[in-house]
Amino acid sequence: MTEILKFFIGLTVLTGALLSLVTAFGLIRLPDVYTRNHAASKSATLGVMLVLLGTLLYAYQDTGSFHSRLLLGIAFIFMTSPVAGHLISRAAYNSGVKLWGNSVRDDLAKHRKK
Amino acid sequence: MKTNDIILQTVTKITLFVIILFSIYLFFTGHYHPGGGFIGGLMASGAIVLLLLAYDIEMVKAILPVDYRKMIGIGLLFSAGTGAGALLAGKPFLTHAYTYANLPILGKTSLHTAVLFDTGVFLVVIGVTMTIIQTIGESD
């Protein structure tokens, strides 16, 4: 039981760290605000949630104490981080930041013209 | 250009209670774990600031009809009164006392007068932060 739990803890923490790295690469490599926001708000949320889950399980198997604050933190990040991404993206669109040159669809602009 | 804030407002309605609950947790855990009146008060005023971001200032005043300047005064009275209470018992100023009580639901609980002092700190921190933010927000 403990060994399986240890393996699972390592897996979640390492996957979370890898997803955070993917976020950083996405922020560097992607061309415009919206695609960068897509990378940042999705993979960073899941990465941080996985690291927090690993921490929760580690504290449980190490000392037997269940830290409900970490569970609350997971739920809180899951609720707020995509909304923060949405607000940044909408603020960028409303202040007239252009899409990437090769983009083919902008439904919101068509809808606003009506 | 027509926009609305419905996503921000809905998430604010849910997360507000989580933040308030966590600030109360930080306030009561301050004696044995990291936390206390200062950080609890800051987090409670952070929840009110989130409400101010999602709604306008008039609506927040209608939701929470609190005069934050009076709140500073009440908090200072709490802290000074806790200190002066020791004088009545013939001890030096700010001497705290504690006792163990058997409360109906909670069981054996230690009641400490430092909690009353911390309540004063909590109220003063909320009052000062919200006074600063509302004064800056209102001056056009």
Short mmCIF file of C-alpha atoms in Angstrom, two decimals:
data_model
loop_
_atom_site.label_atom_id
_atom_site.label_comp_id
_atom_site.label_asym_id
_atom_site.label_seq_id
_atom_site.Cartn_x
_atom_site.Cartn_y
_atom_site.Cartn_z
CA MET A 1 0.00 0.00 0.00
CA THR A 2 2.66 2.49 1.05
CA GLU A 3 4.90 1.73 -1.92
CA ILE A 4 2.03 2.15 -4.38
CA LEU A 5 1.10 5.41 -2.65
CA LYS A 6 4.73 6.61 -2.81
CA PHE A 7 4.88 5.79 -6.52
CA PHE A 8 1.59 7.63 -7.11
CA ILE A 9 2.82 10.69 -5.14
CA GLY A 10 5.98 10.84 -7.25
CA LEU A 11 3.92 10.44 -10.41
CA THR A 12 1.52 13.29 -9.56
CA VAL A 13 4.24 15.71 -8.44
CA LEU A 14 6.43 14.99 -11.46
CA THR A 15 3.49 15.25 -13.89
CA GLY A 16 2.49 18.55 -12.28
CA ALA A 17 6.02 19.91 -12.62
CA LEU A 18 6.16 18.71 -16.25
CA LEU A 19 2.87 20.46 -17.01
CA SER A 20 4.20 23.67 -15.46
CA LEU A 21 7.23 23.35 -17.75
CA VAL A 22 4.87 22.86 -20.72
CA THR A 23 3.13 26.08 -19.66
CA ALA A 24 6.43 27.96 -19.65
CA PHE A 25 7.31 26.63 -23.13
CA GLY A 26 3.84 27.57 -24.36
CA LEU A 27 4.28 31.11 -23.09
CA ILE A 28 7.58 31.43 -24.94
CA ARG A 29 6.71 29.66 -28.18
CA LEU A 30 3.12 30.63 -28.99
CA PRO A 31 2.53 33.66 -31.25
CA ASP A 32 -0.20 35.89 -29.74
CA VAL A 33 -1.97 36.76 -26.46
CA TYR A 34 -4.89 34.38 -26.93
CA THR A 35 -2.91 31.24 -27.67
CA ARG A 36 -0.51 32.06 -24.83
CA ASN A 37 -3.47 32.53 -22.52
CA HIS A 38 -4.80 29.17 -23.65
CA ALA A 39 -1.52 27.53 -22.70
CA ALA A 40 -1.15 29.40 -19.41
CA SER A 41 -4.62 29.00 -17.97
CA LYS A 42 -5.12 25.33 -18.84
CA SER A 43 -1.89 23.47 -18.27
CA ALA A 44 -0.76 25.60 -15.34
CA THR A 45 -4.05 24.97 -13.55
CA LEU A 46 -3.79 21.21 -13.96
CA GLY A 47 -0.08 21.27 -13.09
CA VAL A 48 -0.57 23.15 -9.83
CA MET A 49 -3.56 20.99 -8.93
CA LEU A 50 -1.51 17.83 -9.45
CA VAL A 51 1.37 19.16 -7.32
CA LEU A 52 -1.09 20.06 -4.54
CA LEU A 53 -2.68 16.60 -4.76
CA GLY A 54 0.76 15.01 -4.46
CA THR A 55 1.53 17.20 -1.43
CA LEU A 56 -1.78 16.21 0.20
CA LEU A 57 -1.05 12.51 -0.29
CA TYR A 58 2.57 12.91 0.86
CA ALA A 59 1.54 14.62 4.11
CA TYR A 60 -1.06 11.89 4.62
CA GLN A 61 1.32 8.97 4.21
CA ASP A 62 4.19 10.72 6.02
CA THR A 63 2.47 11.92 9.20
CA GLY A 64 -1.10 10.63 8.87
CA SER A 65 -2.53 14.15 9.01
CA PHE A 66 -5.11 15.15 6.41
CA HIS A 67 -4.64 18.78 5.39
CA SER A 68 -8.05 19.96 4.21
CA ARG A 69 -6.51 23.35 3.35
CA LEU A 70 -4.79 21.69 0.37
CA LEU A 71 -8.11 20.22 -0.79
CA LEU A 72 -9.65 23.69 -0.47
CA GLY A 73 -6.72 25.10 -2.43
CA ILE A 74 -7.23 22.57 -5.23
CA ALA A 75 -10.93 23.46 -5.48
CA PHE A 76 -10.16 27.19 -5.30
CA ILE A 77 -7.56 27.09 -8.08
CA PHE A 78 -9.87 24.95 -10.20
CA MET A 79 -12.58 27.62 -9.85
CA THR A 80 -10.57 30.83 -10.15
CA SER A 81 -7.69 30.20 -12.54
CA PRO A 82 -9.79 29.70 -15.73
CA VAL A 83 -11.84 32.78 -14.82
CA ALA A 84 -8.64 34.80 -14.49
CA GLY A 85 -7.61 33.54 -17.95
CA HIS A 86 -11.01 34.48 -19.35
CA LEU A 87 -10.82 38.01 -17.89
CA ILE A 88 -7.29 38.64 -19.18
CA SER A 89 -8.25 37.37 -22.62
CA ARG A 90 -11.42 39.48 -22.74
CA ALA A 91 -9.58 42.59 -21.55
CA ALA A 92 -7.03 42.04 -24.32
CA TYR A 93 -9.79 41.62 -26.95
CA ASN A 94 -11.72 44.68 -25.75
CA SER A 95 -8.61 46.85 -25.83
CA GLY A 96 -8.03 45.84 -29.45
CA VAL A 97 -5.15 43.36 -29.35
CA LYS A 98 -4.88 41.74 -32.81
CA LEU A 99 -5.15 38.00 -33.39
CA TRP A 100 -2.24 36.05 -34.85
CA GLY A 101 -1.83 36.79 -38.58
CA ASN A 102 -2.68 33.23 -39.69
CA SER A 103 -5.93 33.04 -37.73
CA VAL A 104 -8.93 32.17 -39.90
CA ARG A 105 -11.97 32.74 -37.68
CA ASP A 106 -13.12 35.58 -35.42
CA ASP A 107 -16.78 34.96 -34.56
CA LEU A 108 -16.86 37.63 -31.86
CA ALA A 109 -15.92 40.40 -34.32
CA LYS A 110 -18.67 39.24 -36.72
CA HIS A 111 -21.14 39.18 -33.85
CA ARG A 112 -20.13 42.65 -32.64
CA LYS A 113 -20.68 44.15 -36.12
CA LYS A 114 -24.36 43.24 -36.04
CA MET B 1 -19.79 47.74 -27.35
CA LYS B 2 -21.88 45.77 -24.89
CA THR B 3 -20.13 43.62 -22.28
CA ASN B 4 -21.19 42.01 -19.05
CA ASP B 5 -19.42 40.64 -15.98
CA ILE B 6 -21.62 37.61 -15.36
CA ILE B 7 -18.77 35.07 -15.15
CA LEU B 8 -16.77 37.21 -12.73
CA GLN B 9 -19.84 37.94 -10.61
CA THR B 10 -20.93 34.30 -10.39
CA VAL B 11 -17.46 33.10 -9.41
CA THR B 12 -17.23 35.92 -6.88
CA LYS B 13 -20.47 34.77 -5.25
CA ILE B 14 -19.03 31.28 -4.73
CA THR B 15 -15.42 32.07 -3.83
CA LEU B 16 -16.37 34.88 -1.43
CA PHE B 17 -17.61 32.37 1.14
CA VAL B 18 -14.48 30.24 0.76
CA ILE B 19 -12.26 33.28 1.41
CA ILE B 20 -14.34 34.46 4.41
CA LEU B 21 -14.28 30.93 5.86
CA PHE B 22 -10.52 30.72 5.41
CA SER B 23 -10.02 34.11 7.09
CA ILE B 24 -12.08 32.96 10.10
CA TYR B 25 -10.03 29.74 10.17
CA LEU B 26 -6.78 31.78 10.13
CA PHE B 27 -8.13 33.98 12.93
CA PHE B 28 -9.01 31.11 15.28
CA THR B 29 -5.95 28.98 14.51
CA GLY B 30 -3.56 31.81 15.39
CA HIS B 31 -2.71 30.57 18.88
CA TYR B 32 -1.40 27.14 17.90
CA HIS B 33 -0.58 27.41 14.17
CA PRO B 34 0.45 30.18 11.73
CA GLY B 35 -2.32 32.75 11.44
CA GLY B 36 -3.89 35.30 13.75
CA GLY B 37 -5.77 38.56 13.74
CA PHE B 38 -3.61 40.45 11.26
CA ILE B 39 -3.55 37.95 8.41
CA GLY B 40 -7.17 36.97 9.06
CA GLY B 41 -8.26 40.60 8.86
CA LEU B 42 -6.26 41.14 5.68
CA MET B 43 -7.87 38.11 4.06
CA ALA B 44 -11.39 39.19 5.11
CA SER B 45 -10.78 42.64 3.61
CA GLY B 46 -9.43 40.88 0.52
CA ALA B 47 -12.82 39.18 0.19
CA ILE B 48 -14.56 42.55 0.39
CA VAL B 49 -12.15 43.93 -2.23
CA LEU B 50 -13.11 41.04 -4.53
CA LEU B 51 -16.74 42.06 -4.03
CA LEU B 52 -15.76 45.64 -4.90
CA LEU B 53 -14.06 44.43 -8.10
CA ALA B 54 -17.08 42.43 -9.25
CA TYR B 55 -19.79 44.95 -8.30
CA ASP B 56 -19.80 48.73 -7.98
CA ILE B 57 -19.10 50.64 -4.78
CA GLU B 58 -22.73 51.63 -4.09
CA MET B 59 -23.94 48.03 -4.24
CA VAL B 60 -21.21 46.83 -1.88
CA LYS B 61 -22.27 49.56 0.56
CA ALA B 62 -25.84 48.27 0.29
CA ILE B 63 -24.72 44.66 0.87
CA LEU B 64 -22.40 45.48 3.79
CA PRO B 65 -23.70 48.64 5.50
CA VAL B 66 -20.66 49.00 7.75
CA ASP B 67 -18.93 52.24 8.72
CA TYR B 68 -15.28 51.15 8.61
CA ARG B 69 -14.09 54.20 10.58
CA LYS B 70 -16.31 53.16 13.49
CA MET B 71 -14.94 49.63 13.07
CA ILE B 72 -11.40 50.93 13.75
CA GLY B 73 -12.66 52.58 16.95
CA ILE B 74 -14.47 49.44 18.12
CA GLY B 75 -11.37 47.33 17.45
CA LEU B 76 -9.16 49.69 19.44
CA LEU B 77 -11.70 49.60 22.28
CA PHE B 78 -11.56 45.77 22.25
CA SER B 79 -7.76 45.74 22.52
CA ALA B 80 -7.54 48.52 25.13
CA GLY B 81 -10.43 47.01 27.11
CA THR B 82 -8.71 43.62 27.23
CA GLY B 83 -5.60 45.32 28.58
CA ALA B 84 -7.58 47.36 31.10
CA GLY B 85 -9.48 44.28 32.30
CA ALA B 86 -6.27 43.01 33.89
CA LEU B 87 -6.07 46.21 35.96
CA LEU B 88 -9.47 45.39 37.51
CA ALA B 89 -8.09 42.05 38.72
CA GLY B 90 -5.11 43.82 40.30
CA LYS B 91 -2.57 42.56 37.73
CA PRO B 92 -0.27 44.63 35.47
CA PHE B 93 -1.70 46.09 32.26
CA LEU B 94 -2.20 43.56 29.39
CA THR B 95 -1.89 40.50 31.67
CA HIS B 96 -3.93 37.75 30.00
CA ALA B 97 -5.91 35.02 31.71
CA TYR B 98 -7.22 31.69 30.47
CA THR B 99 -9.54 28.98 31.67
CA TYR B 100 -10.85 25.63 30.48
CA ALA B 101 -14.59 25.40 29.89
CA ASN B 102 -16.87 22.54 28.91
CA LEU B 103 -18.89 24.01 26.07
CA PRO B 104 -22.04 22.16 24.90
CA ILE B 105 -20.93 21.09 21.40
CA LEU B 106 -17.18 21.75 21.34
CA GLY B 107 -16.32 19.91 24.56
CA LYS B 108 -13.23 20.92 26.56
CA THR B 109 -12.06 24.24 25.16
CA SER B 110 -9.47 26.68 26.45
CA LEU B 111 -10.85 30.22 26.55
CA HIS B 112 -8.14 32.87 26.48
CA THR B 113 -8.50 36.65 26.72
CA ALA B 114 -5.86 36.99 23.99
CA VAL B 115 -8.65 36.07 21.54
CA LEU B 116 -10.43 39.31 22.51
CA PHE B 117 -7.22 41.25 21.89
CA ASP B 118 -6.88 39.52 18.53
CA THR B 119 -10.50 40.40 17.71
CA GLY B 120 -9.51 44.03 18.15
CA VAL B 121 -6.57 43.56 15.78
CA PHE B 122 -8.88 41.81 13.26
CA LEU B 123 -11.40 44.68 13.29
CA VAL B 124 -8.73 47.39 13.09
CA VAL B 125 -7.03 45.71 10.10
CA ILE B 126 -10.34 45.35 8.21
CA GLY B 127 -11.29 48.93 9.09
CA VAL B 128 -7.98 50.49 8.03
CA THR B 129 -7.70 48.51 4.77
CA MET B 130 -11.28 49.19 3.69
CA THR B 131 -11.06 52.88 4.67
CA ILE B 132 -7.94 53.31 2.52
CA ILE B 133 -9.42 51.44 -0.47
CA GLN B 134 -12.84 53.10 -0.32
CA THR B 135 -11.32 56.58 0.08
CA ILE B 136 -9.10 56.06 -2.98
CA GLY B 137 -11.97 54.46 -4.92
CA GLU B 138 -14.45 57.24 -4.23
CA SER B 139 -12.24 60.24 -5.10
CA ASP B 140 -12.90 60.91 -8.79
#
